Short mmCIF file of C-alpha atoms and ligand atoms in Angstrom, two decimals:
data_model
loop_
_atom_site.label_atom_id
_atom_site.label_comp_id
_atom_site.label_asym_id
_atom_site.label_seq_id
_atom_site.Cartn_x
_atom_site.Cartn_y
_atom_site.Cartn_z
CA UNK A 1 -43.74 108.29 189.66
CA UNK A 2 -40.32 109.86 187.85
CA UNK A 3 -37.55 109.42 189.34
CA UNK A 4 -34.52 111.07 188.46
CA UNK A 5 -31.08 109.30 189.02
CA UNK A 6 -27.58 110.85 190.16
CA UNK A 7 -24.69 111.17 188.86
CA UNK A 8 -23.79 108.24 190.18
CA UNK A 9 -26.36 106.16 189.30
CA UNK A 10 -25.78 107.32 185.82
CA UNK A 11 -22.50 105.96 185.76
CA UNK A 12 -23.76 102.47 187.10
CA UNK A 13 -25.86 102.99 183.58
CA UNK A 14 -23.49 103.86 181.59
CA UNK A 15 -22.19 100.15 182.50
CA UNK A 16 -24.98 98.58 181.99
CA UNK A 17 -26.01 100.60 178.76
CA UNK A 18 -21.87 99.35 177.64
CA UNK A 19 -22.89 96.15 178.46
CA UNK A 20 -26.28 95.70 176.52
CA UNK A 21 -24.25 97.53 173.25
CA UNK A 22 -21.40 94.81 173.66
CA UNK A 23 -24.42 91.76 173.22
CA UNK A 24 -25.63 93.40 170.34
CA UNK A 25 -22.64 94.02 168.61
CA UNK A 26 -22.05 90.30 168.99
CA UNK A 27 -25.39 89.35 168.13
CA UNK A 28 -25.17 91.41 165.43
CA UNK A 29 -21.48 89.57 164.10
CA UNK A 30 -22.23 86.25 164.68
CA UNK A 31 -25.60 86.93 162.51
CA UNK A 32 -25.07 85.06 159.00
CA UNK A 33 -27.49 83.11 156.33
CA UNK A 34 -28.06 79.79 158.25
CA UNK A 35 -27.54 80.46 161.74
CA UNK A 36 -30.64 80.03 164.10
CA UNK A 37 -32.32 82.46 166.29
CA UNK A 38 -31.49 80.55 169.34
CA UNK A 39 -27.63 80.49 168.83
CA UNK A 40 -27.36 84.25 168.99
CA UNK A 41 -29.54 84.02 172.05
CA UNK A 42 -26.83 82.65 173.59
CA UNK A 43 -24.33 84.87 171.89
CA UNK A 44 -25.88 87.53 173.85
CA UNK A 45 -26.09 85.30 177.13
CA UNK A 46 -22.74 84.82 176.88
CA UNK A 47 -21.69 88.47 176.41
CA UNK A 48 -23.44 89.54 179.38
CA UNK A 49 -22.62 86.34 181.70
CA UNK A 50 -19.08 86.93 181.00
CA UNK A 51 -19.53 91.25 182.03
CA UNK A 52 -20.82 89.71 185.19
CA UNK A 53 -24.33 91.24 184.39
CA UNK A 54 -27.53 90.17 184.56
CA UNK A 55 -29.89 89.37 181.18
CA UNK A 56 -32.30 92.14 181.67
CA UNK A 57 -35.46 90.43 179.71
CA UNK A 58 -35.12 86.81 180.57
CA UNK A 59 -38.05 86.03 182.88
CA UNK A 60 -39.62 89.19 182.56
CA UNK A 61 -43.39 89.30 183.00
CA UNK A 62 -45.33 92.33 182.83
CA UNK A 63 -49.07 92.07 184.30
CA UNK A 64 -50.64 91.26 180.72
CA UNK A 65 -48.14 88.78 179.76
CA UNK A 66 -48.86 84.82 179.50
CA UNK A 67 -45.39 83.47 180.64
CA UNK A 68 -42.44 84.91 181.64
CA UNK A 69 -40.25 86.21 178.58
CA UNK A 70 -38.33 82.95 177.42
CA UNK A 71 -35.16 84.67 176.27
CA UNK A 72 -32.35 87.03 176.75
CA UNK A 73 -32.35 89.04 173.54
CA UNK A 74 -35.83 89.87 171.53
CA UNK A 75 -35.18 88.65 168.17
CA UNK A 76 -37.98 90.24 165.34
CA UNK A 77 -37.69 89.11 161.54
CA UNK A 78 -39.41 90.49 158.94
CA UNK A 79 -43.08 91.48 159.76
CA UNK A 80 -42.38 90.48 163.29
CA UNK A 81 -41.79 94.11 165.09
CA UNK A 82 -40.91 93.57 168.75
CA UNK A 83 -40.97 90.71 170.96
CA UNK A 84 -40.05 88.27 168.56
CA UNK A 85 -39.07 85.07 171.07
CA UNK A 86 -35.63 83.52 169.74
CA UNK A 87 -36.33 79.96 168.67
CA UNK A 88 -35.19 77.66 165.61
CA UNK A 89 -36.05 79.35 162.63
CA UNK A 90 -32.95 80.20 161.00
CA UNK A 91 -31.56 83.15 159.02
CA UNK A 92 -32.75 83.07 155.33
CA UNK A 93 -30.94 85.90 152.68
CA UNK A 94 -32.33 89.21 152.32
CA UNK A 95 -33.89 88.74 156.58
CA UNK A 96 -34.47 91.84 158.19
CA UNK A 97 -33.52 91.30 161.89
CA UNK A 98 -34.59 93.47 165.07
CA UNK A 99 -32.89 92.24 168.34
CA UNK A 100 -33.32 94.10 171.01
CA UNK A 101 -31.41 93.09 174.47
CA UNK A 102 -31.21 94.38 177.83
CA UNK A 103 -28.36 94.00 180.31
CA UNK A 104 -28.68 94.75 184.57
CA UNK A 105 -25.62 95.75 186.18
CA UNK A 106 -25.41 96.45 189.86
CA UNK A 107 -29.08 97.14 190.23
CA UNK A 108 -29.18 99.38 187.26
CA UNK A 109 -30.55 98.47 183.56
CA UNK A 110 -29.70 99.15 179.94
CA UNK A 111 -32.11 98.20 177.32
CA UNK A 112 -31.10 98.93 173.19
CA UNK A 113 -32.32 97.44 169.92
CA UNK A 114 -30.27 97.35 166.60
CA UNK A 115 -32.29 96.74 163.04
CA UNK A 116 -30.06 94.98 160.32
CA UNK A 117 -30.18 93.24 156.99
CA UNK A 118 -28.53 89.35 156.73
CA UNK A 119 -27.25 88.67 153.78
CA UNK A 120 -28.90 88.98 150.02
CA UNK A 121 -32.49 89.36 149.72
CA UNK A 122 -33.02 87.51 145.98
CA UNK A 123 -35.36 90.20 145.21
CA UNK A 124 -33.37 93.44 145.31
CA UNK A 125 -35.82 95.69 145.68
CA UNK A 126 -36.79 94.18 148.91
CA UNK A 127 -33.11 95.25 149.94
CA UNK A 128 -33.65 98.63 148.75
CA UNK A 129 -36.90 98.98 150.77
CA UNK A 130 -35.61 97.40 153.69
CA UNK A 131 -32.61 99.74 153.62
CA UNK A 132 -34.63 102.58 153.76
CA UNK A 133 -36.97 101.64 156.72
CA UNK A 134 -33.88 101.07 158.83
CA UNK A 135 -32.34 104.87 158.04
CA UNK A 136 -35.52 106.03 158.75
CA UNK A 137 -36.05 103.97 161.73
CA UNK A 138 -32.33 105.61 163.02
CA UNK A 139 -33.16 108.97 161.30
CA UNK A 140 -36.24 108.89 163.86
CA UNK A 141 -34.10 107.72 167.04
CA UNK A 142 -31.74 110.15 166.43
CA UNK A 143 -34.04 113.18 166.24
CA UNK A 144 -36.07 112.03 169.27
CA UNK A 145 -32.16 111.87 171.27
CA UNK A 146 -31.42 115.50 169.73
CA UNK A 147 -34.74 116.59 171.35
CA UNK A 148 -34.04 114.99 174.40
CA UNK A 149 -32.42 118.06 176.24
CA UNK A 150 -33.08 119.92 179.89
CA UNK A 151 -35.84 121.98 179.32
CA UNK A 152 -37.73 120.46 176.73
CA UNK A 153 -40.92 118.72 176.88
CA UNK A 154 -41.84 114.69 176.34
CA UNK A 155 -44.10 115.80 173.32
CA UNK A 156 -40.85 117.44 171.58
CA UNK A 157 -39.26 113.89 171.75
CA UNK A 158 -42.57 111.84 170.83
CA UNK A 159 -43.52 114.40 167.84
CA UNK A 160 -39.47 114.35 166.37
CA UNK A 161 -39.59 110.39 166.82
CA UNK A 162 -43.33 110.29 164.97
CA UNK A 163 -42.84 113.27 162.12
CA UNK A 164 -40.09 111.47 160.48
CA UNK A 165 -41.50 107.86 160.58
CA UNK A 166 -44.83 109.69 159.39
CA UNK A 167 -43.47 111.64 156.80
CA UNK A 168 -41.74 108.65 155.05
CA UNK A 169 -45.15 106.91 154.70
CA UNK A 170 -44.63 104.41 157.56
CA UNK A 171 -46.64 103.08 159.99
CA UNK A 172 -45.58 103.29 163.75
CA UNK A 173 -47.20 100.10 166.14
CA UNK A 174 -50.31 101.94 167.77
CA UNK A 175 -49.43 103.15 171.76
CA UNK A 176 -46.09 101.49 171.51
CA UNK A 177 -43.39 103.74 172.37
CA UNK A 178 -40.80 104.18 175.00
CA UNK A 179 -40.19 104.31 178.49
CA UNK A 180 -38.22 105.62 181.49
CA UNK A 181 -35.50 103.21 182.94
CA UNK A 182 -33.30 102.68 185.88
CA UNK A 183 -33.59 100.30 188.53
CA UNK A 184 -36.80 98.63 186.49
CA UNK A 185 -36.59 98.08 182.72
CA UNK A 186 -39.76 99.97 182.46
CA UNK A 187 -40.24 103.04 184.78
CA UNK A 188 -42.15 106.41 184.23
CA UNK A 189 -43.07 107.84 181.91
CA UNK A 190 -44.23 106.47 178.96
CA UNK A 191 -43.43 107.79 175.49
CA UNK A 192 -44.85 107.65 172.91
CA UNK A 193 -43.36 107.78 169.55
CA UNK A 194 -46.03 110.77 168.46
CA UNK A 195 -46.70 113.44 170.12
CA UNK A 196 -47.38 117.09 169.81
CA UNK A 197 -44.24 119.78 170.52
CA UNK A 198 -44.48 121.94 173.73
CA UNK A 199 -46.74 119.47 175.96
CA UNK A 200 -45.92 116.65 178.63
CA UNK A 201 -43.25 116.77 181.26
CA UNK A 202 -40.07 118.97 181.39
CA UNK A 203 -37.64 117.18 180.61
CA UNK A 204 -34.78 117.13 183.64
CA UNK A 205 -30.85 116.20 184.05
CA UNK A 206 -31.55 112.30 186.04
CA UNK A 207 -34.00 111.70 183.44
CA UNK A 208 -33.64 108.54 181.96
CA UNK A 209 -35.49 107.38 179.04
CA UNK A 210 -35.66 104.39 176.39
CA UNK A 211 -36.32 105.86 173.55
CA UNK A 212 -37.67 103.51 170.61
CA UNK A 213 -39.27 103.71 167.22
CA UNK A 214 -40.89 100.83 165.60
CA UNK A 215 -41.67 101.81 161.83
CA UNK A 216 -44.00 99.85 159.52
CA UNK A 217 -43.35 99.80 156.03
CA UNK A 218 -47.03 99.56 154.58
CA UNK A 219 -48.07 102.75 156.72
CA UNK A 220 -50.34 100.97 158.93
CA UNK A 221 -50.30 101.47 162.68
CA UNK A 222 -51.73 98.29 163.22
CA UNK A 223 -50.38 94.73 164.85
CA UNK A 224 -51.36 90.63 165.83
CA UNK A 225 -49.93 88.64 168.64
CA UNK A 226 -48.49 85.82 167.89
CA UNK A 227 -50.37 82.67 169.88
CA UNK A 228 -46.72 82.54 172.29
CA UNK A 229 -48.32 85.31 173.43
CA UNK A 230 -45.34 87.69 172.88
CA UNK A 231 -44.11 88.33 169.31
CA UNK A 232 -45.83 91.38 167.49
CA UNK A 233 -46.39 91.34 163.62
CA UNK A 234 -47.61 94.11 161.70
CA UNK A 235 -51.51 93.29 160.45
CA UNK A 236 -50.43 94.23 157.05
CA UNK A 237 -47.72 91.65 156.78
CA UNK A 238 -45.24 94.05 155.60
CA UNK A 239 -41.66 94.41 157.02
CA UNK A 240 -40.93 96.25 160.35
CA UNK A 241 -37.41 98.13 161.94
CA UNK A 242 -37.15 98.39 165.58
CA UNK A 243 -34.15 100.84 166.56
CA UNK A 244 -33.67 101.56 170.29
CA UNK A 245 -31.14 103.53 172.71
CA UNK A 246 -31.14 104.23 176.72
CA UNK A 247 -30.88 108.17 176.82
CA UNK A 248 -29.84 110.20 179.67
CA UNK A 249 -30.49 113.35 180.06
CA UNK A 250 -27.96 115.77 181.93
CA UNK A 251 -27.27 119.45 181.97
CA UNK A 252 -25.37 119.58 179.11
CA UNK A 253 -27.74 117.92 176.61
CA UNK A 254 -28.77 113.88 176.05
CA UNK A 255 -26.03 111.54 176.49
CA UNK A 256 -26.73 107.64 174.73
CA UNK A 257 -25.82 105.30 177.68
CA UNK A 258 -25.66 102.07 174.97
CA UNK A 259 -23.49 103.34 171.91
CA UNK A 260 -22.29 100.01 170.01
CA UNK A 261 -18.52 99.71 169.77
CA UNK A 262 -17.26 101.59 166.39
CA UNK A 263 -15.21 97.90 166.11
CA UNK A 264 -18.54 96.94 164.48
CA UNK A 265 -19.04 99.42 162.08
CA UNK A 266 -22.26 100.41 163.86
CA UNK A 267 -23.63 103.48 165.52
N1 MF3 B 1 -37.23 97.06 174.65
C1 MF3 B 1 -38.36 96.20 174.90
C2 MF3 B 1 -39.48 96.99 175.51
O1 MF3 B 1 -39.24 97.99 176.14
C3 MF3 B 1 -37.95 95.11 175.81
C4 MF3 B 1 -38.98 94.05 176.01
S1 MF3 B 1 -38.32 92.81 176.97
C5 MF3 B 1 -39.41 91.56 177.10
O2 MF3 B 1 -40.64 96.63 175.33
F1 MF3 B 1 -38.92 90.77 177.96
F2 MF3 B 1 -40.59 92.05 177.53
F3 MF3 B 1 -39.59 91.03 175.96
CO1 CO B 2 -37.43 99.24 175.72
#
C-alpha cells in the first residue's frame, strides 16, 4: 500500500533526512588512509545519538535476512556495492567507499548514501575510472530527482536513473533499486533503477521515495553475497558507486529531504 505523508509529516522528514546527511558528512571527514571501517561506524552513531535520533539500520532484518543488520552505517569498498557490514578492514589509498546511513526521528526515517574516493589510488588510472563511476552514479540520482515531479510516472524516474548508468557502459545490480519511505525504511513502492517512461504509478505530492543507483563498472548486472549474509559484490569483481537521497515529492516539484551540509564540500 502507498501512503502519502502530510505536510507535517514531511517536516518530521526533513529532520530526519538533516540528520542522516549530518552522519555522512562526518563519516565522510573522518574517512582517511588507515582508519578502520568500524571507527566511522561509530562516527555515525555518534552523530545521530547526539541529534537524539535513532540509527535507522542497526538491527534491521528484512524476512530474507540471516541476522539482524550489525551496524549503523552500510559501509561498501571497492567491488562491494551495498550492504557492506563495517568491520576492521581499514582504509587502503586509492579505496572507493559507499556508506550509506539511515537516521529515525520522531517516528519518521531518512535513509542517504554518499560514494567517495580515500586518498591516492597508486595506479592512477584506477582514480580516473573511479572518478567517473561516481559522476555518473550522481549524474543518474540527479536525473531520477528531476523526474520525480507531480504528475509523472515511476517508470520516468526508473528509466532517467537506468539510461544514464546504461549509456556509460555500466552495470546496475539486477532488481535492486529504490523504495518508498516514511514511518518504515522500506515502504511502497519499489523502484527500480530501469524502467520504461510513461508507465507505473502517478507520481503524487506525500510521495516519498528513496531513490538509489548502484552502478557497476564492468557493465554487468550481476552480484554474490558475501557468507555474513549481507554485503553485495559485483560477480565481475570490478568496482561499484552507490549514491542515494530521500525525495519528496510536493506540488511544486521534488524536494531532497537529506542534502549534506555545503561545510563539506558535498552535494
Ligand atoms: N539504503 C539501503 C537499502 O535501502 C539500506 C539498507 S539498511 C540494512 O537497501 F540494514 F538493511 F543494511
Ligand atoms: Co535505501
Amino acid at each position: 500500500m502507498i501512503e502519502l505523508k502530510t505536510t507535517d509529516e514531511i517536516e518530521l522528514m526533513r529532520h530526519a533526512g538533516e540528520i542522516t546527511a549530518a552522519a555522512l558528512s562526518a563519516v565522510r571527514s573522518a574517512a582517511h588512509v588507515g582508519v578502520r571501517l568500524d571507527e566511522l561506524d561509530a562516527v555515525a552513531a555518534g552523530v545521530i545519538a547526539d541529534a537524539g535520533a535513532e540509527a535507522l539500520f542497526l538491527g534491521y532484518r528484512p524476512r530474507t535476512a540471516p541476522s539482524p543488520y550489525p551496524g549503523v552505517a552500510c559501509i561498501s569498498v571497492n567491488d562491494a556495492v551495498v550492504h557492506g557490514i563495517p568491520g576492521r578492514y581499514s582504509l587502503e589509498p586509492g579505496d572507493l567507499v559507499s556508506v550509506d546511513c539511515g537516521a529515525r526521528y520522531r517516528g519518521w526515517s531518512g535513509d542517504a548514501a554518499v560514494s567517495f574516493i580515500v586518498g591516492e589510488h597508486p595506479d592512477p588510472r584506477v582514480t580516473r575510472s573511479d572518478q567517473a563511476l561516481i559522476a555518473t552514479t550522481q549524474a543518474a540520482l540527479d536525473a531520477g530527482i528531476a523526474a520525480a515531479r507531480p504528475g509523472a510516472r515511476l517508470g520516468d524516474v526508473a528509466h532517467a536513473i537506468g539510461e544514464v548508468g546504461r549509456a556509460a557502459g555500466y552495470g546496475l545490480m539486477e532488481g535492486h533499486g529504490g523504495h518508498g519511505i516514511g514511518r518504515e525504511m522500506h515502504e511502497d513502492p519499489h523502484v527500480p533503477n530501469e524502467g520504461r517512461p510513461g508507465r507505473g504509478l502517478r507520481l503524487r505530492p506525500g510521495l516519498v521515495l528513496a531513490l538509489e543507483p548502484m552502478l557497476i563498472t564492468g557493465g554487468t548486472d550481476a552480484y554474490d553475497e558475501d557468507p555474513d549474509g549481507w554485503t553485495l559484490r559485483t560477480a565481475d569483481g570490478t568496482r561499484a558507486a552507490h549514491i542515494e537521497h530521500t525525495v519528496a515529492v510536493t506540488e511544486h516539484g521534488p524536494e531532497v529531504l537529506t542534502r549534506l551540509p555545503a561545510a563539506q564540500g558535498a552535494r
